[in-house]
mmCIF file of C-alpha atoms in Angstrom:
data_model
loop_
_atom_site.group_PDB
_atom_site.id
_atom_site.type_symbol
_atom_site.label_atom_id
_atom_site.label_comp_id
_atom_site.label_asym_id
_atom_site.label_seq_id
_atom_site.Cartn_x
_atom_site.Cartn_y
_atom_site.Cartn_z
ATOM 1 C CA MET A 10 0.000 0.000 0.000
ATOM 2 C CA PHE A 11 1.292 3.467 -0.954
ATOM 3 C CA VAL A 12 0.013 6.327 1.242
ATOM 4 C CA VAL A 13 0.351 10.022 0.344
ATOM 5 C CA GLY A 14 -0.011 12.821 2.910
ATOM 6 C CA LEU A 15 1.349 16.192 1.783
ATOM 7 C CA PRO A 16 0.891 19.860 2.709
ATOM 8 C CA GLY A 17 -2.730 20.790 2.082
ATOM 9 C CA LEU A 18 -5.734 22.226 3.883
ATOM 10 C CA ALA A 19 -4.953 22.543 7.618
ATOM 11 C CA ASP A 20 -1.985 20.254 6.986
ATOM 12 C CA ALA A 21 -4.351 17.384 7.865
ATOM 13 C CA GLY A 22 -2.955 14.937 5.309
ATOM 14 C CA ARG A 23 0.678 15.536 6.182
ATOM 15 C CA ILE A 24 0.057 15.258 9.940
ATOM 16 C CA ALA A 25 -1.931 12.044 9.390
ATOM 17 C CA ALA A 26 0.953 10.653 7.314
ATOM 18 C CA ARG A 27 3.403 11.453 10.128
ATOM 19 C CA LEU A 28 1.139 9.662 12.617
ATOM 20 C CA LEU A 29 1.132 6.631 10.306
ATOM 21 C CA ILE A 30 4.929 6.738 9.907
ATOM 22 C CA ASP A 31 5.307 6.637 13.697
ATOM 23 C CA PHE A 32 2.606 3.945 14.119
ATOM 24 C CA VAL A 33 4.232 1.493 11.688
ATOM 25 C CA ASN A 34 7.811 2.508 12.563
ATOM 26 C CA ALA A 35 8.551 3.408 8.931
ATOM 27 C CA LYS A 36 12.085 4.316 7.868
ATOM 28 C CA LEU A 37 13.199 6.911 5.314
ATOM 29 C CA PHE A 38 14.494 5.289 2.114
ATOM 30 C CA ALA A 39 14.264 7.956 -0.615
ATOM 31 C CA GLU A 40 13.863 11.683 -1.210
ATOM 32 C CA TYR A 41 12.313 13.562 -4.134
ATOM 33 C CA TYR A 42 13.356 17.060 -5.239
ATOM 34 C CA SER A 43 11.749 19.067 -8.044
ATOM 35 C CA SER A 44 12.273 22.363 -9.827
ATOM 36 C CA ARG A 45 8.464 22.641 -9.566
ATOM 37 C CA PHE A 46 8.767 23.307 -5.825
ATOM 38 C CA PRO A 47 9.128 26.915 -4.550
ATOM 39 C CA ASP A 48 12.478 28.677 -4.898
ATOM 40 C CA ASN A 49 13.233 28.816 -1.196
ATOM 41 C CA VAL A 50 14.864 26.697 1.473
ATOM 42 C CA VAL A 51 13.504 25.018 4.577
ATOM 43 C CA ILE A 52 15.435 25.907 7.745
ATOM 44 C CA GLU A 53 15.516 23.042 10.254
ATOM 45 C CA ASP A 54 15.335 23.572 14.040
ATOM 46 C CA SER A 55 19.121 23.178 14.055
ATOM 47 C CA GLY A 56 19.468 26.201 11.748
ATOM 48 C CA VAL A 57 20.564 24.053 8.798
ATOM 49 C CA CYS A 58 19.032 24.884 5.393
ATOM 50 C CA ARG A 59 17.778 22.415 2.786
ATOM 51 C CA LEU A 60 15.625 22.423 -0.317
ATOM 52 C CA PRO A 61 11.910 21.529 -0.067
ATOM 53 C CA ARG A 62 11.385 17.811 -0.705
ATOM 54 C CA TYR A 63 9.127 14.802 -0.534
ATOM 55 C CA GLU A 64 10.241 11.907 1.631
ATOM 56 C CA PHE A 65 9.469 8.216 1.156
ATOM 57 C CA TYR A 66 9.227 5.938 4.196
ATOM 58 C CA GLU A 67 8.730 2.176 4.213
ATOM 59 C CA SER A 68 7.683 -0.331 6.831
ATOM 60 C CA CYS A 69 7.654 -4.118 6.759
ATOM 61 C CA SER A 70 6.767 -4.282 10.464
ATOM 62 C CA CYS A 71 3.067 -3.957 9.681
ATOM 63 C CA GLN A 72 0.396 -5.652 7.632
ATOM 64 C CA PRO A 73 -0.040 -4.685 4.884
ATOM 65 C CA ASN A 74 3.483 -3.460 4.058
ATOM 66 C CA ILE A 75 3.335 0.310 3.651
ATOM 67 C CA VAL A 76 5.199 3.063 1.820
ATOM 68 C CA VAL A 77 4.357 6.578 3.038
ATOM 69 C CA LEU A 78 5.060 9.735 1.037
ATOM 70 C CA SER A 79 5.189 12.964 3.013
ATOM 71 C CA GLY A 80 7.247 16.138 2.955
ATOM 72 C CA ASP A 81 7.153 19.899 2.595
ATOM 73 C CA GLY A 82 7.339 20.506 -1.138
ATOM 74 C CA THR A 83 4.333 22.394 -2.529
ATOM 75 C CA ILE A 84 3.202 23.276 -6.032
ATOM 76 C CA ALA A 85 1.391 26.518 -6.842
ATOM 77 C CA GLU A 86 -2.318 26.053 -7.635
ATOM 78 C CA GLU A 87 -1.949 28.113 -10.794
ATOM 79 C CA GLU A 88 0.517 25.591 -12.281
ATOM 80 C CA PRO A 89 -1.635 22.605 -13.317
ATOM 81 C CA GLU A 90 1.035 21.252 -15.654
ATOM 82 C CA ALA A 91 3.415 21.013 -12.684
ATOM 83 C CA HIS A 92 0.846 18.979 -10.739
ATOM 84 C CA TYR A 93 0.509 16.559 -13.644
ATOM 85 C CA GLU A 94 4.270 16.243 -14.043
ATOM 86 C CA VAL A 95 5.139 15.688 -10.376
ATOM 87 C CA PHE A 96 2.238 13.439 -9.417
ATOM 88 C CA ASN A 97 2.545 11.366 -12.568
ATOM 89 C CA GLN A 98 6.118 10.637 -11.466
ATOM 90 C CA ILE A 99 4.863 9.741 -7.970
ATOM 91 C CA VAL A 100 2.210 7.339 -9.299
ATOM 92 C CA ASN A 101 4.762 5.746 -11.641
ATOM 93 C CA PHE A 102 7.124 5.295 -8.698
ATOM 94 C CA ALA A 103 4.325 3.559 -6.759
ATOM 95 C CA LEU A 104 3.834 1.259 -9.760
ATOM 96 C CA ARG A 105 7.557 0.446 -9.870
ATOM 97 C CA LEU A 106 7.324 -0.494 -6.184
ATOM 98 C CA LYS A 107 4.470 -2.869 -7.184
ATOM 99 C CA SER A 108 1.987 -1.043 -4.944
ATOM 100 C CA ARG A 109 -1.551 -2.372 -5.366
ATOM 101 C CA CYS A 110 -3.294 0.680 -3.946
ATOM 102 C CA ILE A 111 -2.539 4.387 -3.521
ATOM 103 C CA VAL A 112 -4.244 6.199 -0.636
ATOM 104 C CA ALA A 113 -4.387 10.009 -0.593
ATOM 105 C CA LEU A 114 -4.886 11.723 2.786
ATOM 106 C CA ASP A 115 -6.035 15.341 2.912
ATOM 107 C CA GLY A 116 -8.240 17.963 4.517
ATOM 108 C CA ILE A 117 -11.303 19.483 2.848
ATOM 109 C CA ARG A 118 -13.670 22.350 3.565
ATOM 110 C CA PRO A 119 -16.937 21.386 5.310
ATOM 111 C CA VAL A 120 -20.143 21.989 3.371
ATOM 112 C CA ALA A 121 -22.081 22.809 6.559
ATOM 113 C CA GLU A 122 -21.225 22.285 10.217
ATOM 114 C CA GLU A 123 -19.469 19.004 9.463
ATOM 115 C CA LYS A 124 -16.276 19.518 11.426
ATOM 116 C CA ASN A 125 -13.901 16.545 11.365
ATOM 117 C CA MET A 126 -16.204 14.302 9.338
ATOM 118 C CA VAL A 127 -14.331 11.647 7.354
ATOM 119 C CA CYS A 128 -15.155 11.702 3.651
ATOM 120 C CA GLY A 129 -14.032 9.371 0.909
ATOM 121 C CA ALA A 130 -13.616 8.888 -2.809
ATOM 122 C CA ALA A 131 -12.210 6.003 -4.824
ATOM 123 C CA THR A 132 -11.265 4.913 -8.318
ATOM 124 C CA LYS A 133 -13.696 1.954 -8.315
ATOM 125 C CA ARG A 134 -17.238 1.446 -7.074
ATOM 126 C CA GLY A 135 -16.258 -1.496 -4.825
ATOM 127 C CA LEU A 136 -13.551 0.590 -3.134
ATOM 128 C CA ALA A 137 -15.979 3.464 -2.601
ATOM 129 C CA HIS A 138 -18.470 1.031 -1.044
ATOM 130 C CA LYS A 139 -15.742 -0.211 1.306
ATOM 131 C CA LEU A 140 -15.055 3.350 2.495
ATOM 132 C CA GLU A 141 -18.758 3.991 2.970
ATOM 133 C CA SER A 142 -19.269 0.741 4.900
ATOM 134 C CA CYS A 143 -16.499 1.820 7.278
ATOM 135 C CA GLY A 144 -18.293 5.102 8.011
ATOM 136 C CA ALA A 145 -16.999 7.597 5.459
ATOM 137 C CA LYS A 146 -19.364 9.979 3.693
ATOM 138 C CA LEU A 147 -18.778 9.565 -0.039
ATOM 139 C CA PHE A 148 -18.139 12.496 -2.368
ATOM 140 C CA LYS A 149 -20.827 12.512 -5.027
ATOM 141 C CA LYS A 150 -21.018 14.766 -8.079
ATOM 142 C CA ASN A 151 -18.238 16.940 -6.747
ATOM 143 C CA GLN A 152 -14.665 17.960 -7.521
ATOM 144 C CA LEU A 153 -11.595 17.120 -5.456
ATOM 145 C CA PRO A 154 -8.859 19.715 -6.009
ATOM 146 C CA GLY A 155 -5.199 19.628 -5.073
ATOM 147 C CA TYR A 156 -2.767 16.760 -4.741
ATOM 148 C CA SER A 157 -5.359 14.287 -3.429
ATOM 149 C CA GLY A 158 -7.523 14.744 -6.528
ATOM 150 C CA MET A 159 -4.514 14.454 -8.834
ATOM 151 C CA ILE A 160 -3.291 11.283 -7.110
ATOM 152 C CA LEU A 161 -6.707 9.625 -7.482
ATOM 153 C CA GLY A 162 -7.153 10.763 -11.092
ATOM 154 C CA LEU A 163 -3.709 9.587 -12.158
ATOM 155 C CA SER A 164 -4.085 6.308 -10.234
ATOM 156 C CA SER A 165 -7.258 5.625 -12.206
ATOM 157 C CA LEU A 166 -5.525 6.540 -15.469
ATOM 158 C CA HIS A 167 -2.671 4.115 -14.720
ATOM 159 C CA GLY A 168 -5.009 1.315 -13.638
ATOM 160 C CA ILE A 169 -4.033 1.214 -9.964
ATOM 161 C CA ASP A 170 -6.604 1.248 -7.148
ATOM 162 C CA GLY A 171 -6.933 4.637 -5.467
ATOM 163 C CA LEU A 172 -8.597 5.767 -2.247
ATOM 164 C CA GLY A 173 -9.086 9.279 -0.904
ATOM 165 C CA ILE A 174 -9.522 9.584 2.864
ATOM 166 C CA LEU A 175 -10.232 13.159 3.885
ATOM 167 C CA SER A 176 -11.436 14.991 6.959
ATOM 168 C CA THR A 177 -13.486 18.157 6.911
ATOM 169 C CA THR A 178 -11.878 21.071 8.704
ATOM 170 C CA PRO A 179 -12.776 24.758 8.892
ATOM 171 C CA SER A 180 -9.251 25.633 9.995
ATOM 172 C CA LEU A 181 -6.490 27.302 8.021
ATOM 173 C CA MET A 182 -4.017 26.442 10.775
ATOM 174 C CA PRO A 183 -2.712 22.867 11.275
ATOM 175 C CA ASP A 184 -5.639 20.758 12.512
ATOM 176 C CA ARG A 185 -4.410 17.769 14.522
ATOM 177 C CA ASP A 186 -7.966 16.620 15.295
ATOM 178 C CA ALA A 187 -8.766 16.324 11.586
ATOM 179 C CA ALA A 188 -5.475 14.484 11.029
ATOM 180 C CA LEU A 189 -6.231 12.098 13.883
ATOM 181 C CA ASN A 190 -9.648 11.348 12.324
ATOM 182 C CA ILE A 191 -7.958 10.487 9.024
ATOM 183 C CA PHE A 192 -5.328 8.321 10.729
ATOM 184 C CA LYS A 193 -7.841 6.382 12.844
ATOM 185 C CA PHE A 194 -10.116 5.796 9.863
ATOM 186 C CA LEU A 195 -7.200 4.627 7.701
ATOM 187 C CA VAL A 196 -6.002 2.120 10.308
ATOM 188 C CA LYS A 197 -9.531 0.770 10.789
ATOM 189 C CA ALA A 198 -10.712 0.712 7.176
ATOM 190 C CA LEU A 199 -7.517 -0.796 5.748
ATOM 191 C CA ASP A 200 -6.912 -3.057 8.749
ATOM 192 C CA VAL A 201 -3.371 -1.818 9.364
ATOM 193 C CA LYS A 202 -1.722 -3.901 12.065
ATOM 194 C CA GLN A 203 1.659 -3.704 13.746
ATOM 195 C CA VAL A 204 3.635 -6.930 13.662
ATOM 196 C CA LYS A 205 6.656 -7.864 15.736
ATOM 197 C CA ALA A 206 9.932 -8.041 13.903
#
């Protein structure tokens, strides 16, 4: 399983990905840099500078085996061609790793007073039904912008199963509650279990 949680609304997807990395004790194995990321540097707590990047973590100490993509690289909304380029490379990398399913984690705006409601979308009807049976509210006749929408669209195009697990959040600031909702739903719906090494 290949899980993607990147900077997005209220940072919910990226925080959820970090929770998953810790839960399955995943280890960093690759980094991704792109000229499509902003022309700035990230300054670590130690004062050391580095370029924005995506990071790939893997864990074999869980079932199913998981690769998690997270990081701090962002792509401007007004550059759709950059989204296609970068996320097509990500989906192709997941295919090279023989991933059977890509899961996009993200935050979305609530339609009404639906704070921290888990919503879902999928590339196949059976997958959508699975999300719904686990308690997610399905997106219907809607659009899913940003990296989570691109990941699902490109997964479908490349013939790989795709799931979107999102939490509503009204916040513009990092929303740990929304991220925790995503993480808990992911672990339950996909039956992620820790195994002893």
